[in-house]
Coordinates of C-alpha atoms and ligand atoms in Angstrom, one line a residue:
E1 CA 85.7 95.2 126.4
D2 CA 82.0 94.6 127.1
E3 CA 79.3 97.3 127.1
A4 CA 78.8 97.1 130.8
F5 CA 82.5 97.8 131.5
L6 CA 82.6 100.7 129.1
A7 CA 79.3 102.1 130.6
A8 CA 80.6 101.8 134.1
F9 CA 83.9 103.6 133.1
Q10 CA 81.9 106.4 131.4
E11 CA 79.9 106.8 134.6
R12 CA 83.1 107.4 136.6
I13 CA 84.2 110.0 134.0
D14 CA 80.8 111.7 134.0
A15 CA 81.0 111.8 137.8
E16 CA 84.3 113.8 137.4
Q17 CA 86.3 111.0 139.1
K18 CA 90.1 111.0 138.4
I19 CA 91.3 107.8 136.7
E20 CA 94.5 106.5 138.3
P21 CA 97.2 104.2 136.8
N22 CA 95.9 101.0 138.6
D23 CA 92.2 101.6 137.7
P24 CA 90.6 99.4 135.1
M25 CA 90.4 101.5 131.9
P26 CA 89.3 100.9 128.2
E27 CA 92.3 100.1 125.9
G28 CA 91.3 103.1 123.8
Y29 CA 91.5 105.4 126.7
R30 CA 95.0 104.1 127.6
K31 CA 96.2 104.3 124.0
T32 CA 95.0 107.8 123.2
L33 CA 96.6 109.0 126.5
I34 CA 99.9 107.4 125.6
R35 CA 99.7 109.0 122.2
Q36 CA 98.9 112.5 123.5
I37 CA 101.1 112.6 126.6
S38 CA 104.2 111.1 124.8
Q39 CA 103.8 113.6 121.9
H40 CA 103.3 116.4 124.4
A41 CA 106.6 115.3 126.0
H42 CA 108.4 115.1 122.6
S43 CA 107.2 118.7 122.0
E44 CA 108.8 119.9 125.2
I45 CA 112.1 118.3 124.4
I46 CA 112.3 119.3 120.7
G47 CA 111.1 122.8 121.7
M48 CA 114.5 123.2 123.6
Q49 CA 116.3 123.4 120.2
P50 CA 115.1 126.7 118.7
E51 CA 115.6 128.5 122.0
G52 CA 118.9 126.7 122.8
N53 CA 120.4 128.3 119.6
W54 CA 120.1 131.7 121.3
I55 CA 121.7 131.0 124.7
T56 CA 125.2 132.2 123.5
R57 CA 123.7 135.2 121.7
A58 CA 121.4 136.6 124.4
P59 CA 121.8 140.4 124.6
S60 CA 122.5 140.5 128.4
L61 CA 123.3 138.2 131.3
R62 CA 119.8 138.7 132.7
R63 CA 118.2 137.6 129.4
K64 CA 120.7 134.7 129.2
A65 CA 119.8 133.5 132.7
A66 CA 116.0 133.7 132.0
L67 CA 116.4 131.8 128.7
L68 CA 118.6 129.1 130.4
A69 CA 116.0 128.7 133.2
K70 CA 113.2 128.4 130.6
I71 CA 115.0 125.8 128.6
Q72 CA 115.8 123.8 131.7
D73 CA 112.1 124.0 132.7
E74 CA 111.1 122.6 129.2
G75 CA 113.4 119.6 129.8
G76 CA 111.8 119.1 133.1
H77 CA 108.3 119.3 131.6
G78 CA 109.4 116.6 129.2
L79 CA 110.5 114.5 132.2
Y80 CA 107.2 114.9 134.0
L81 CA 105.2 114.0 130.9
Y82 CA 107.3 111.0 129.9
S83 CA 106.9 109.8 133.5
A84 CA 103.1 110.3 133.3
A85 CA 103.0 108.3 130.1
E86 CA 105.0 105.5 131.7
T87 CA 102.3 105.0 134.3
L88 CA 100.2 103.8 131.3
G89 CA 102.6 100.9 130.6
V90 CA 104.8 102.4 127.8
S91 CA 108.6 102.6 128.4
R92 CA 110.8 105.6 127.9
E93 CA 112.8 103.6 125.4
E94 CA 109.7 102.8 123.3
M95 CA 108.6 106.5 123.3
T96 CA 112.1 107.7 122.3
E97 CA 112.2 105.1 119.5
Q98 CA 108.8 106.3 118.3
L99 CA 110.1 109.9 118.1
L100 CA 113.4 109.0 116.5
S101 CA 111.8 106.8 113.9
G102 CA 109.3 109.5 112.9
A103 CA 106.4 107.4 114.1
A104 CA 105.5 109.9 116.8
K105 CA 104.6 113.6 116.3
Y106 CA 105.7 116.7 118.2
S107 CA 104.1 120.2 118.0
S108 CA 104.5 121.7 114.5
I109 CA 105.5 125.0 116.0
F110 CA 109.0 123.8 116.7
N111 CA 109.7 123.2 113.0
Y112 CA 110.0 127.0 112.5
P113 CA 113.3 128.7 112.9
A114 CA 114.2 131.3 115.6
L115 CA 115.9 133.8 113.3
T116 CA 116.3 136.8 115.6
W117 CA 116.4 137.6 119.3
A118 CA 112.8 139.0 118.9
D119 CA 111.8 135.4 118.0
I120 CA 112.7 134.4 121.6
G121 CA 110.3 137.0 122.8
A122 CA 107.6 135.9 120.4
I123 CA 108.1 132.2 121.3
G124 CA 107.7 133.0 125.1
W125 CA 104.7 135.3 124.5
L126 CA 102.9 133.3 121.7
V127 CA 104.0 129.7 121.9
D128 CA 104.1 129.4 125.7
G129 CA 100.9 131.6 125.7
A130 CA 99.2 129.1 123.4
A131 CA 100.6 126.2 125.5
I132 CA 99.2 127.8 128.7
M133 CA 95.7 128.1 127.1
N134 CA 95.8 124.4 126.2
Q135 CA 97.4 123.2 129.4
I136 CA 95.1 125.1 131.8
A137 CA 92.3 122.9 130.3
L138 CA 94.5 119.8 130.7
C139 CA 94.8 120.5 134.5
R140 CA 91.2 119.1 134.6
C141 CA 91.9 116.1 132.4
S142 CA 90.3 112.9 133.7
Y143 CA 93.7 111.0 133.9
G144 CA 95.2 111.8 137.3
P145 CA 99.0 111.8 136.6
Y146 CA 98.5 114.0 133.4
A147 CA 96.3 116.5 135.3
R148 CA 98.7 116.7 138.2
A149 CA 101.8 117.2 135.9
M150 CA 99.9 120.0 134.2
I151 CA 99.4 122.0 137.5
R152 CA 103.1 122.4 138.0
I153 CA 103.9 122.9 134.3
C154 CA 101.4 125.7 134.1
K155 CA 103.0 127.6 137.0
E156 CA 106.4 127.5 135.1
E157 CA 104.8 128.4 131.8
S158 CA 103.5 131.7 133.1
F159 CA 107.1 132.7 133.9
H160 CA 108.0 131.7 130.3
Q161 CA 105.3 133.8 128.8
R162 CA 106.1 136.8 131.0
Q163 CA 109.8 136.8 130.1
G164 CA 108.9 136.5 126.4
Y165 CA 106.5 139.4 126.6
E166 CA 109.0 141.5 128.5
I167 CA 111.6 141.0 125.8
L168 CA 109.1 142.4 123.2
I169 CA 108.1 145.3 125.5
T170 CA 111.9 146.2 125.6
L171 CA 112.2 145.9 121.8
C172 CA 109.0 147.8 121.1
N173 CA 110.1 150.7 123.3
G174 CA 113.6 150.7 121.6
S175 CA 114.9 151.8 118.3
D176 CA 112.9 151.6 115.0
E177 CA 115.0 148.6 114.0
Q178 CA 114.2 146.8 117.3
K179 CA 110.5 147.5 116.9
E180 CA 110.7 146.2 113.3
M181 CA 112.4 143.0 114.6
A182 CA 109.4 142.5 117.0
Q183 CA 106.9 143.0 114.2
D184 CA 108.8 140.6 111.9
A185 CA 108.7 138.0 114.7
L186 CA 105.0 138.4 115.2
N187 CA 104.5 138.1 111.4
R188 CA 106.3 134.8 111.3
F189 CA 105.0 133.3 114.6
W190 CA 101.3 134.3 114.6
W191 CA 99.8 131.7 112.2
P192 CA 102.1 128.8 113.3
S193 CA 101.0 129.5 116.9
L194 CA 97.4 129.2 116.0
M195 CA 98.2 125.9 114.4
M196 CA 99.4 124.6 117.7
F197 CA 95.7 124.1 118.8
G198 CA 95.3 121.4 116.1
P199 CA 92.9 121.0 113.2
S200 CA 89.4 122.5 113.1
E201 CA 86.3 120.5 114.1
G202 CA 85.9 118.4 111.0
E203 CA 89.6 117.4 110.8
S204 CA 90.1 116.6 114.4
V205 CA 89.9 112.8 114.5
H206 CA 90.3 112.5 118.3
S207 CA 88.3 115.4 119.7
Q208 CA 84.9 113.8 120.0
Q209 CA 86.2 110.8 122.0
S210 CA 88.7 112.8 123.9
M211 CA 85.9 115.2 125.0
L212 CA 83.7 112.2 126.0
W213 CA 86.5 110.9 128.1
K214 CA 87.2 114.4 129.5
I215 CA 90.8 114.3 128.3
K216 CA 89.8 117.4 126.3
R217 CA 87.6 120.0 127.9
F218 CA 87.3 122.3 124.9
S219 CA 87.4 121.9 121.2
N220 CA 90.6 122.9 119.3
D221 CA 88.7 125.9 117.8
D222 CA 87.4 127.1 121.1
L223 CA 90.8 127.1 122.7
R224 CA 92.2 128.8 119.6
D225 CA 89.6 131.5 119.8
K226 CA 90.3 132.0 123.6
F227 CA 94.0 132.5 122.7
I228 CA 93.2 135.0 120.0
N229 CA 90.9 137.0 122.2
A230 CA 93.5 137.2 124.9
T231 CA 96.5 137.9 122.7
V232 CA 95.3 140.5 120.2
P233 CA 95.0 143.2 123.0
Q234 CA 98.5 142.3 124.1
A235 CA 99.8 142.9 120.5
E236 CA 97.9 146.3 120.5
F237 CA 99.6 147.2 123.8
L238 CA 103.0 146.5 122.1
G239 CA 101.9 148.7 119.2
L240 CA 102.3 145.7 116.9
K241 CA 100.0 144.7 114.1
V242 CA 98.6 141.1 114.0
P243 CA 99.3 139.8 110.4
D244 CA 95.6 138.9 109.7
P245 CA 93.8 141.5 107.5
E246 CA 90.5 139.8 108.3
L247 CA 90.9 140.0 112.1
K248 CA 88.0 142.1 113.5
W249 CA 86.2 142.4 116.8
D250 CA 82.6 141.0 116.8
E251 CA 80.7 142.9 119.5
K252 CA 77.8 140.5 119.6
K253 CA 79.9 137.4 120.2
Q254 CA 82.5 139.4 122.2
G255 CA 85.3 137.8 120.3
Y256 CA 87.4 138.2 117.2
D257 CA 86.7 136.9 113.7
H258 CA 89.8 135.9 111.9
G259 CA 91.2 134.8 108.6
D260 CA 91.5 131.2 107.4
I261 CA 94.4 129.1 108.6
D262 CA 96.5 127.6 105.9
W263 CA 95.8 123.9 106.6
D264 CA 98.0 122.8 103.7
E265 CA 100.9 124.4 105.5
F266 CA 99.8 122.8 108.7
W267 CA 99.7 119.3 107.3
R268 CA 102.9 119.8 105.3
V269 CA 104.8 120.7 108.5
V270 CA 103.1 118.0 110.6
K271 CA 104.0 115.4 107.9
G272 CA 107.7 116.4 108.0
D273 CA 108.2 119.1 105.4
G274 CA 108.4 122.2 107.5
P275 CA 111.4 124.6 107.5
C276 CA 113.3 122.8 110.3
N277 CA 111.9 119.3 110.6
R278 CA 115.0 117.6 109.3
E279 CA 117.4 119.7 111.4
R280 CA 115.3 119.1 114.6
M281 CA 115.3 115.3 114.0
R282 CA 119.0 115.2 113.0
T283 CA 119.9 117.0 116.2
R284 CA 117.7 114.8 118.3
R285 CA 119.2 111.6 116.8
K286 CA 122.7 113.0 117.2
V287 CA 122.3 113.8 120.9
E288 CA 120.7 110.3 121.4
R289 CA 123.9 108.8 120.2
E290 CA 126.1 111.2 122.1
G291 CA 124.1 110.8 125.3
A292 CA 124.2 106.9 125.3
W293 CA 127.1 106.7 127.7
V294 CA 125.3 108.9 130.3
R295 CA 122.2 106.5 130.2
E296 CA 124.5 103.4 130.3
A297 CA 126.4 104.8 133.3
A298 CA 123.2 105.8 135.2
L299 CA 121.6 102.4 134.6
A300 CA 124.8 100.6 135.6
Y301 CA 125.0 102.7 138.8
A302 CA 121.3 102.0 139.6
E303 CA 121.8 98.3 139.1
K304 CA 124.8 98.2 141.4
R305 CA 123.0 100.2 144.1
A306 CA 120.0 97.9 143.8
A307 CA 122.2 94.9 144.1
R308 CA 124.0 96.4 147.2
E309 CA 120.6 97.2 148.8
A310 CA 119.3 93.7 148.0
A311 CA 122.5 92.1 149.5
Ligands
LIG1 N1 101.5 119.7 115.7 C1 101.6 118.3 115.4 N2 100.6 117.5 115.3 C2 99.4 117.9 115.6 C3 99.1 119.3 115.9 C4 100.3 120.2 115.9 N3 100.1 121.5 116.2 N4 97.8 119.4 116.2 C5 97.3 118.2 116.0 N5 98.2 117.3 115.6 C6 98.0 115.9 115.3 C7 97.4 115.1 116.4 O1 98.5 114.6 117.3 C8 96.7 114.0 115.6 O2 97.7 113.1 115.1 P1 98.0 111.7 115.8 O3 96.7 110.9 115.8 O4 99.1 111.0 115.1 O5 98.4 112.0 117.3 C9 96.2 114.7 114.4 O6 97.0 115.9 114.3 C10 94.7 115.1 114.5 O7 94.6 116.1 115.6 P2 93.5 116.0 116.7 O8 92.9 117.3 117.0 O9 92.5 114.9 116.3 O10 94.4 115.4 117.9 P3 94.2 115.7 119.5 O11 92.8 115.5 119.9 O12 95.3 114.9 120.1 O13 94.5 117.3 119.6 C11 96.3 118.6 120.5 C12 95.8 117.8 119.3 C13 95.4 119.8 120.8 C14 97.7 119.1 120.2 C15 96.3 117.6 121.7 O14 97.0 116.5 121.4 C16 96.9 118.2 123.0 O15 96.2 119.0 123.7 N6 98.2 117.8 123.3 C17 98.8 118.2 124.5 C18 99.3 119.6 124.3 C19 100.6 119.6 123.5 O16 101.0 118.6 122.9 N7 101.1 120.8 123.4 C20 102.3 121.0 122.7 C21 102.5 122.5 122.7 S1 104.2 122.8 122.8 C22 104.5 122.8 124.5 O17 103.6 122.5 125.3 C23 105.8 123.3 124.9 C24 105.6 124.7 125.5 O18 106.1 124.6 126.9 C25 106.4 125.7 124.8

């Protein structure tokens, strides 16, 4: 693309104009959005697995109903996001192939196991809490279809976070064993939740350009800090201890200082060697095979209906 085209596009971005599917856009803008939106969609779909393992073991009908509703929501979020990505010229089949072949990523957090019922509370509270922090910013993303998908997703995420936090309130007000379960879940999900925001400044290859194009409104570290500042008081309200000995409030900056994130663990999990990566991908590939007949039937029905309407 020539300089004049790129400059004119940047002017539109700087003027806070929304870019729509049929607008002329730099190839790099299109590509990075397909990358981010499709991986966001993959995250929603893979994220259904750890929670799905607990539907038959929910402790009450009310908890089961809330968990079912949350998991169905996540599937819907995946649908909105795949549809938003398709407006950029990539097909659902291509994106699915990229996931199944391992070419595409999904959020590292879903490669950790949900070992106890308290984990379902911690996932709602911390994982959806982190997702909300990230997705509120994405509501102001320069690409129209992505920003609009986020507005509805954020409304549903706040229900997800509230039901997770309520599970932990119940456990923390329960027996000693229940409170220990909640503390154990926080111990295992705290650091992986911080990793959801992505690498720190130096390691974030896309941030600078994504900020210029207003796909990203804050740096990974800024959003991570916002999340920590909002979440530590919630842990204190539960009477739980955040598993970071270096966490301490800095009055001057009105925020928490925290310990170092284990980036070796982060990259190991992102690159496929986390606790559950193989299981998540094995399950996703299995359901792709088992669900083929549904897709074929739906496509055959759509073709017949189109032929009838065309006749
Ligand atoms: N897990 C896996 N990969 C990650 C990651 C993580 N936690 N954090 C970063 N990465 C990857 C990036 O995708 C990129 O790899 P790629 O070039 O192959 O895509 C690489 O690490 C470098 O990271 P960057 O910071 O340069 O990449 P981005 O600018 O894309 O920032 C991001 C990463 C903040 C995750 C951004 O992509 C983003 O905001 N994505 C949309 C939000 C999202 O995907 N959230 C998933 C959370 S789970 C969820 O929403 C479900 C909830 O309902 C429970």
